[in-house]
Amino acid sequence: MNLPSHGSNPQHLYKSLGLSLPEKYIDFSANINPLGPPPALKDKWNEFYQEITVYPDPFAEKLKNRIAQKEQISVDSILIGNGGAELITLIARFLSGKKVVVVEPSFSEYEKACCANDCEVQYHQLEEPNFELSLDKLLPSLMNADALFLCDPNNPTGIQYPVSTVLSIIQECEKQNCFVILDEAFYDFLVDYESFIPYINTFSNLIIIRSMTKMFGIPGLRLGYMAAGPSLIAEISKYQPHWSINTIALLAGELCLQNEEYVKETQVYISEERERLFPFFKKNLFQVTSSQVNFYLLRDSTLKEQSTLFEFLLQKGIIPRHTFNFPGLEGKWLRFAIKSKEENSKLMEVLLEWRQLP
């Protein structure tokens, strides 16, 4: 099946399957904050409009200063990007022609960007259903590797790896002159999060990517940032086009960083919905990953592969994210975002209907 390689934009998914997009549907395929953007963003929107006649600051100084203050790092250790996707592309250009290892399953853009830059891409496959990360098992894959891509908390499983394990991997990679690209696009959905940002001052091989579009519900604006040692930031930033981040995205980013209560409110909401959904899944013989963020993998444990469930849900206007382009998953799971209470309840209703089929 020639399915879209990302979630969202469901019209393309239905078209690829020869189906008609229902008038009413719920898109569970995009991992965006179900509470939407912070209300303060709407309040300021008219003010932001006045700024579209002005070129954006190519150095994003105000936003970088806010991040530096929040994370207690140097401004020179930050690079603002047009979403995490641009930052991944910049890193791939920096790694052009190198040997890259991707811990799978993981975000498909790592491989895509690296292949476009003539990297030799290899996989280190984690075993389902627990997807445990082990340095001992990873070591053979690191032999002669130039870079390692690790998504934590992981997309698509939603699993957070133990801090001690991630640190041991960073330390081992430093010994082997191997960069570690730690993608933390969903870090702020974690209730108990221990930041890796301070370690950029200890490990010269560490590059951290963060998204601001997921938590703050602004994927249409495209905004993220990278944290690493100043020399790495200076080198990677050479590949970035001038004015790649628009003015409104920069202003929105500054505003969003001031909304700490909104982040806490989101974390509580997501946790409560997980606690409501996961027991239901277990009771009705649906297996889920031990996610700690705003999405999870699910499968019908009575089926070997999930295509029939996938198409049933689409016919009912429930749109999960397929996993055919995640190495090691190949469609054996479906990924769902945590949505509003009403939408999550509708999902449970439809899954019950599925379970009651003859």
GROMACS .gro file of C-alpha atoms in nm:
model
  358
    1MET     CA    1   0.000   0.000   0.000
    2ASN     CA    2   0.127   0.344  -0.094
    3LEU     CA    3   0.009   0.519   0.221
    4PRO     CA    4   0.108   0.871   0.337
    5SER     CA    5   0.427   0.870   0.545
    6HIS     CA    6   0.287   1.097   0.819
    7GLY     CA    7  -0.028   1.146   1.020
    8SER     CA    8  -0.275   1.434   0.970
    9ASN     CA    9  -0.413   1.541   0.627
   10PRO     CA   10  -0.654   1.242   0.626
   11GLN     CA   11  -0.784   1.317   0.277
   12HIS     CA   12  -0.460   1.175   0.135
   13LEU     CA   13  -0.491   0.857   0.341
   14TYR     CA   14  -0.847   0.788   0.223
   15LYS     CA   15  -0.753   0.865  -0.138
   16SER     CA   16  -0.460   0.620  -0.125
   17LEU     CA   17  -0.700   0.346  -0.008
   18GLY     CA   18  -0.970   0.430  -0.262
   19LEU     CA   19  -1.211   0.539   0.012
   20SER     CA   20  -1.428   0.848   0.047
   21LEU     CA   21  -1.348   1.078   0.338
   22PRO     CA   22  -1.654   1.082   0.570
   23GLU     CA   23  -1.826   1.414   0.636
   24LYS     CA   24  -1.765   1.361   1.007
   25TYR     CA   25  -1.443   1.206   1.132
   26ILE     CA   26  -1.199   1.221   1.423
   27ASP     CA   27  -0.831   1.237   1.335
   28PHE     CA   28  -0.632   1.039   1.591
   29SER     CA   29  -0.326   1.030   1.364
   30ALA     CA   30  -0.166   1.364   1.465
   31ASN     CA   31  -0.004   1.387   1.810
   32ILE     CA   32  -0.107   1.744   1.892
   33ASN     CA   33  -0.226   1.880   2.228
   34PRO     CA   34  -0.602   1.811   2.236
   35LEU     CA   35  -0.656   2.130   2.438
   36GLY     CA   36  -0.544   2.333   2.137
   37PRO     CA   37  -0.318   2.641   2.145
   38PRO     CA   38  -0.292   2.846   2.466
   39PRO     CA   39  -0.581   3.097   2.489
   40ALA     CA   40  -0.325   3.377   2.522
   41LEU     CA   41  -0.220   3.312   2.163
   42LYS     CA   42  -0.568   3.396   2.033
   43ASP     CA   43  -0.577   3.708   2.249
   44LYS     CA   44  -0.256   3.835   2.089
   45TRP     CA   45  -0.332   3.727   1.732
   46ASN     CA   46  -0.438   4.070   1.607
   47GLU     CA   47  -0.117   4.221   1.744
   48PHE     CA   48   0.085   3.952   1.565
   49TYR     CA   49  -0.089   4.040   1.240
   50GLN     CA   50   0.066   4.387   1.251
   51GLU     CA   51   0.411   4.231   1.233
   52ILE     CA   52   0.373   4.043   0.903
   53THR     CA   53   0.500   4.344   0.707
   54VAL     CA   54   0.836   4.315   0.887
   55TYR     CA   55   1.109   4.063   0.805
   56PRO     CA   56   1.164   3.812   1.086
   57ASP     CA   57   1.477   3.831   1.296
   58PRO     CA   58   1.711   3.580   1.125
   59PHE     CA   59   1.889   3.521   1.457
   60ALA     CA   60   1.567   3.479   1.661
   61GLU     CA   61   1.736   3.661   1.949
   62LYS     CA   62   1.430   3.722   2.171
   63LEU     CA   63   1.309   3.363   2.151
   64LYS     CA   64   1.659   3.224   2.205
   65ASN     CA   65   1.701   3.447   2.509
   66ARG     CA   66   1.378   3.310   2.659
   67ILE     CA   67   1.482   2.951   2.598
   68ALA     CA   68   1.831   3.016   2.735
   69GLN     CA   69   1.684   3.166   3.051
   70LYS     CA   70   1.436   2.880   3.092
   71GLU     CA   71   1.693   2.604   3.035
   72GLN     CA   72   1.989   2.782   3.200
   73ILE     CA   73   2.217   2.746   2.898
   74SER     CA   74   2.407   2.983   2.670
   75VAL     CA   75   2.224   3.155   2.384
   76ASP     CA   76   2.504   3.025   2.161
   77SER     CA   77   2.390   2.670   2.244
   78ILE     CA   78   2.049   2.718   2.077
   79LEU     CA   79   1.934   2.705   1.717
   80ILE     CA   80   1.571   2.786   1.634
   81GLY     CA   81   1.418   2.585   1.351
   82ASN     CA   82   1.114   2.576   1.126
   83GLY     CA   83   0.978   2.281   1.322
   84GLY     CA   84   1.168   1.970   1.420
   85ALA     CA   85   1.165   1.858   1.056
   86GLU     CA   86   1.396   2.142   0.949
   87LEU     CA   87   1.634   2.072   1.235
   88ILE     CA   88   1.651   1.704   1.138
   89THR     CA   89   1.726   1.807   0.779
   90LEU     CA   90   2.004   2.043   0.893
   91ILE     CA   91   2.162   1.768   1.104
   92ALA     CA   92   2.141   1.525   0.812
   93ARG     CA   93   2.326   1.775   0.591
   94PHE     CA   94   2.588   1.812   0.862
   95LEU     CA   95   2.624   1.431   0.868
   96SER     CA   96   2.637   1.398   0.489
   97GLY     CA   97   2.801   1.073   0.381
   98LYS     CA   98   2.840   0.942   0.738
   99LYS     CA   99   2.730   0.613   0.895
  100VAL     CA  100   2.409   0.670   1.092
  101VAL     CA  101   2.225   0.433   1.328
  102VAL     CA  102   1.854   0.481   1.401
  103VAL     CA  103   1.694   0.316   1.704
  104GLU     CA  104   1.369   0.172   1.569
  105PRO     CA  105   1.076   0.201   1.566
  106SER     CA  106   1.112   0.574   1.527
  107PHE     CA  107   1.020   0.888   1.333
  108SER     CA  108   1.066   0.819   0.960
  109GLU     CA  109   1.218   1.161   0.886
  110TYR     CA  110   1.556   1.060   1.034
  111GLU     CA  111   1.611   0.797   0.769
  112LYS     CA  112   1.455   1.003   0.490
  113ALA     CA  113   1.672   1.310   0.560
  114CYS     CA  114   1.990   1.106   0.605
  115CYS     CA  115   1.937   0.906   0.287
  116ALA     CA  116   1.884   1.230   0.095
  117ASN     CA  117   2.231   1.332   0.215
  118ASP     CA  118   2.403   1.006   0.115
  119CYS     CA  119   2.437   0.870   0.467
  120GLU     CA  120   2.468   0.498   0.530
  121VAL     CA  121   2.165   0.427   0.747
  122GLN     CA  122   2.141   0.121   0.969
  123TYR     CA  123   1.871   0.014   1.215
  124HIS     CA  124   1.889  -0.101   1.573
  125GLN     CA  125   1.555  -0.273   1.622
  126LEU     CA  126   1.387  -0.282   1.964
  127GLU     CA  127   1.174  -0.588   2.035
  128GLU     CA  128   0.798  -0.562   2.077
  129PRO     CA  129   0.585  -0.540   2.283
  130ASN     CA  130   0.799  -0.371   2.551
  131PHE     CA  131   1.050  -0.200   2.319
  132GLU     CA  132   1.319  -0.198   2.589
  133LEU     CA  133   1.641  -0.009   2.519
  134SER     CA  134   1.968  -0.173   2.628
  135LEU     CA  135   2.322  -0.043   2.585
  136ASP     CA  136   2.461  -0.397   2.570
  137LYS     CA  137   2.235  -0.486   2.278
  138LEU     CA  138   2.300  -0.153   2.107
  139LEU     CA  139   2.682  -0.173   2.126
  140PRO     CA  140   2.736  -0.389   1.813
  141SER     CA  141   2.534  -0.138   1.608
  142LEU     CA  142   2.757   0.147   1.726
  143MET     CA  143   3.074  -0.004   1.580
  144ASN     CA  144   3.222   0.262   1.348
  145ALA     CA  145   2.900   0.466   1.363
  146ASP     CA  146   2.924   0.844   1.323
  147ALA     CA  147   2.583   0.929   1.467
  148LEU     CA  148   2.292   0.775   1.656
  149PHE     CA  149   1.931   0.897   1.632
  150LEU     CA  150   1.728   0.827   1.947
  151CYS     CA  151   1.371   0.950   2.000
  152ASP     CA  152   1.284   0.983   2.372
  153PRO     CA  153   1.000   0.972   2.463
  154ASN     CA  154   0.967   0.752   2.161
  155ASN     CA  155   0.748   0.814   1.861
  156PRO     CA  156   0.548   0.598   1.786
  157THR     CA  157   0.543   0.393   2.110
  158GLY     CA  158   0.512   0.679   2.361
  159ILE     CA  159   0.763   0.502   2.585
  160GLN     CA  160   1.018   0.699   2.789
  161TYR     CA  161   1.355   0.527   2.823
  162PRO     CA  162   1.531   0.515   3.161
  163VAL     CA  163   1.750   0.821   3.217
  164SER     CA  164   2.041   0.601   3.326
  165THR     CA  165   2.022   0.401   3.003
  166VAL     CA  166   2.020   0.710   2.782
  167LEU     CA  167   2.312   0.860   2.974
  168SER     CA  168   2.514   0.542   2.941
  169ILE     CA  169   2.453   0.545   2.565
  170ILE     CA  170   2.564   0.909   2.537
  171GLN     CA  171   2.879   0.828   2.734
  172GLU     CA  172   2.961   0.525   2.520
  173CYS     CA  173   2.901   0.719   2.200
  174GLU     CA  174   3.135   0.992   2.319
  175LYS     CA  175   3.411   0.733   2.361
  176GLN     CA  176   3.352   0.622   2.003
  177ASN     CA  177   3.335   0.977   1.857
  178CYS     CA  178   2.971   0.921   1.768
  179PHE     CA  179   2.713   1.199   1.781
  180VAL     CA  180   2.387   1.135   1.969
  181ILE     CA  181   2.084   1.312   1.827
  182LEU     CA  182   1.826   1.298   2.105
  183ASP     CA  183   1.483   1.393   1.974
  184GLU     CA  184   1.267   1.515   2.263
  185ALA     CA  185   0.971   1.641   2.058
  186PHE     CA  186   0.728   1.519   2.326
  187TYR     CA  187   0.934   1.576   2.642
  188ASP     CA  188   0.695   1.836   2.784
  189PHE     CA  189   0.407   1.586   2.797
  190LEU     CA  190   0.599   1.390   3.063
  191VAL     CA  191   0.488   1.458   3.420
  192ASP     CA  192   0.820   1.363   3.580
  193TYR     CA  193   1.084   1.472   3.331
  194GLU     CA  194   1.455   1.492   3.403
  195SER     CA  195   1.613   1.728   3.151
  196PHE     CA  196   1.910   1.623   2.937
  197ILE     CA  197   1.975   1.984   2.835
  198PRO     CA  198   2.242   2.042   3.106
  199TYR     CA  199   2.443   1.753   2.959
  200ILE     CA  200   2.524   1.948   2.644
  201ASN     CA  201   2.790   2.121   2.857
  202THR     CA  202   2.939   1.784   2.950
  203PHE     CA  203   2.911   1.587   2.625
  204SER     CA  204   3.036   1.751   2.307
  205ASN     CA  205   2.865   1.478   2.101
  206LEU     CA  206   2.511   1.549   2.226
  207ILE     CA  207   2.249   1.725   2.010
  208ILE     CA  208   1.897   1.770   2.147
  209ILE     CA  209   1.593   1.847   1.930
  210ARG     CA  210   1.272   1.987   2.075
  211SER     CA  211   0.941   2.074   1.914
  212MET     CA  212   0.714   2.357   2.023
  213THR     CA  213   0.430   2.262   1.789
  214LYS     CA  214   0.309   1.950   1.976
  215MET     CA  215   0.252   2.083   2.328
  216PHE     CA  216   0.129   2.424   2.216
  217GLY     CA  217  -0.093   2.299   1.934
  218ILE     CA  218   0.065   2.512   1.660
  219PRO     CA  219   0.182   2.267   1.389
  220GLY     CA  220   0.073   2.510   1.120
  221LEU     CA  221   0.328   2.765   1.240
  222ARG     CA  222   0.627   2.524   1.246
  223LEU     CA  223   0.861   2.589   1.538
  224GLY     CA  224   1.127   2.399   1.729
  225TYR     CA  225   1.479   2.433   1.860
  226MET     CA  226   1.806   2.250   1.892
  227ALA     CA  227   2.041   2.255   2.191
  228ALA     CA  228   2.408   2.155   2.166
  229GLY     CA  229   2.754   2.290   2.233
  230PRO     CA  230   2.821   2.633   2.071
  231SER     CA  231   3.069   2.493   1.818
  232LEU     CA  232   2.817   2.234   1.698
  233ILE     CA  233   2.541   2.492   1.676
  234ALA     CA  234   2.767   2.723   1.474
  235GLU     CA  235   2.855   2.442   1.233
  236ILE     CA  236   2.501   2.313   1.180
  237SER     CA  237   2.349   2.661   1.147
  238LYS     CA  238   2.559   2.718   0.832
  239TYR     CA  239   2.312   2.497   0.646
  240GLN     CA  240   2.003   2.693   0.752
  241PRO     CA  241   1.842   2.931   0.499
  242HIS     CA  242   1.812   3.295   0.598
  243TRP     CA  243   1.472   3.388   0.751
  244SER     CA  244   1.359   3.025   0.771
  245ILE     CA  245   1.133   3.096   1.072
  246ASN     CA  246   0.847   3.341   1.016
  247THR     CA  247   0.774   3.638   1.242
  248ILE     CA  248   0.444   3.505   1.380
  249ALA     CA  249   0.605   3.173   1.475
  250LEU     CA  250   0.878   3.358   1.665
  251LEU     CA  251   0.625   3.577   1.850
  252ALA     CA  252   0.406   3.275   1.926
  253GLY     CA  253   0.707   3.088   2.062
  254GLU     CA  254   0.791   3.369   2.304
  255LEU     CA  255   0.432   3.377   2.426
  256CYS     CA  256   0.399   3.001   2.461
  257LEU     CA  257   0.707   2.974   2.681
  258GLN     CA  258   0.534   3.197   2.935
  259ASN     CA  259   0.240   2.954   2.968
  260GLU     CA  260   0.377   2.708   3.225
  261GLU     CA  261   0.035   2.654   3.384
  262TYR     CA  262  -0.100   2.551   3.045
  263VAL     CA  263   0.170   2.284   3.020
  264LYS     CA  264   0.084   2.150   3.366
  265GLU     CA  265  -0.287   2.150   3.284
  266THR     CA  266  -0.215   1.951   2.969
  267GLN     CA  267   0.000   1.698   3.155
  268VAL     CA  268  -0.276   1.634   3.410
  269TYR     CA  269  -0.540   1.604   3.139
  270ILE     CA  270  -0.336   1.356   2.932
  271SER     CA  271  -0.256   1.145   3.239
  272GLU     CA  272  -0.624   1.128   3.338
  273GLU     CA  273  -0.732   1.023   2.990
  274ARG     CA  274  -0.464   0.754   2.972
  275GLU     CA  275  -0.588   0.618   3.305
  276ARG     CA  276  -0.940   0.607   3.161
  277LEU     CA  277  -0.849   0.455   2.823
  278PHE     CA  278  -0.587   0.192   2.905
  279PRO     CA  279  -0.795  -0.023   3.146
  280PHE     CA  280  -1.072  -0.026   2.883
  281PHE     CA  281  -0.828  -0.149   2.619
  282LYS     CA  282  -0.695  -0.424   2.844
  283LYS     CA  283  -1.044  -0.539   2.942
  284ASN     CA  284  -1.143  -0.570   2.576
  285LEU     CA  285  -0.829  -0.753   2.459
  286PHE     CA  286  -0.653  -0.461   2.295
  287GLN     CA  287  -0.281  -0.445   2.365
  288VAL     CA  288  -0.121  -0.101   2.419
  289THR     CA  289   0.231   0.019   2.475
  290SER     CA  290   0.326   0.163   2.814
  291SER     CA  291   0.310   0.519   2.688
  292GLN     CA  292   0.373   0.813   2.919
  293VAL     CA  293   0.279   1.085   2.672
  294ASN     CA  294  -0.012   1.191   2.450
  295PHE     CA  295  -0.019   0.894   2.211
  296TYR     CA  296   0.021   0.517   2.217
  297LEU     CA  297   0.038   0.209   1.999
  298LEU     CA  298  -0.260  -0.025   2.003
  299ARG     CA  299  -0.343  -0.358   1.843
  300ASP     CA  300  -0.615  -0.617   1.859
  301SER     CA  301  -0.438  -0.899   2.040
  302THR     CA  302  -0.662  -1.156   1.867
  303LEU     CA  303  -0.527  -1.057   1.523
  304LYS     CA  304  -0.186  -1.123   1.369
  305GLU     CA  305  -0.200  -0.801   1.163
  306GLN     CA  306  -0.427  -0.500   1.191
  307SER     CA  307  -0.540  -0.415   0.835
  308THR     CA  308  -0.900  -0.523   0.888
  309LEU     CA  309  -0.927  -0.319   1.209
  310PHE     CA  310  -0.759  -0.023   1.038
  311GLU     CA  311  -1.011  -0.020   0.752
  312PHE     CA  312  -1.305  -0.075   0.988
  313LEU     CA  313  -1.204   0.230   1.191
  314LEU     CA  314  -1.160   0.442   0.878
  315GLN     CA  315  -1.507   0.344   0.759
  316LYS     CA  316  -1.639   0.460   1.098
  317GLY     CA  317  -1.462   0.797   1.073
  318ILE     CA  318  -1.193   0.703   1.328
  319ILE     CA  319  -0.851   0.779   1.178
  320PRO     CA  320  -0.548   0.619   1.346
  321ARG     CA  321  -0.190   0.646   1.222
  322HIS     CA  322  -0.079   0.340   1.029
  323THR     CA  323   0.263   0.192   1.109
  324PHE     CA  324   0.359   0.039   0.775
  325ASN     CA  325   0.657   0.273   0.736
  326PHE     CA  326   0.798   0.214   1.085
  327PRO     CA  327   1.070  -0.054   1.052
  328GLY     CA  328   0.991  -0.344   1.280
  329LEU     CA  329   0.621  -0.258   1.304
  330GLU     CA  330   0.510  -0.291   0.940
  331GLY     CA  331   0.143  -0.240   1.017
  332LYS     CA  332   0.125  -0.471   1.318
  333TRP     CA  333   0.016  -0.181   1.541
  334LEU     CA  334  -0.191   0.136   1.505
  335ARG     CA  335  -0.098   0.465   1.668
  336PHE     CA  336  -0.358   0.686   1.836
  337ALA     CA  337  -0.330   1.033   1.982
  338ILE     CA  338  -0.512   1.116   2.303
  339LYS     CA  339  -0.791   1.352   2.206
  340SER     CA  340  -1.077   1.522   2.390
  341LYS     CA  341  -1.282   1.322   2.641
  342GLU     CA  342  -1.573   1.308   2.397
  343GLU     CA  343  -1.351   1.191   2.111
  344ASN     CA  344  -1.174   0.930   2.325
  345SER     CA  345  -1.514   0.801   2.435
  346LYS     CA  346  -1.618   0.772   2.070
  347LEU     CA  347  -1.306   0.565   2.002
  348MET     CA  348  -1.398   0.329   2.285
  349GLU     CA  349  -1.753   0.304   2.151
  350VAL     CA  350  -1.632   0.208   1.803
  351LEU     CA  351  -1.379  -0.042   1.939
  352LEU     CA  352  -1.660  -0.207   2.137
  353GLU     CA  353  -1.860  -0.227   1.816
  354TRP     CA  354  -1.560  -0.394   1.650
  355ARG     CA  355  -1.525  -0.640   1.935
  356GLN     CA  356  -1.892  -0.737   1.907
  357LEU     CA  357  -1.873  -0.824   1.537
  358PRO     CA  358  -1.954  -1.190   1.459
   0.00000   0.00000   0.00000
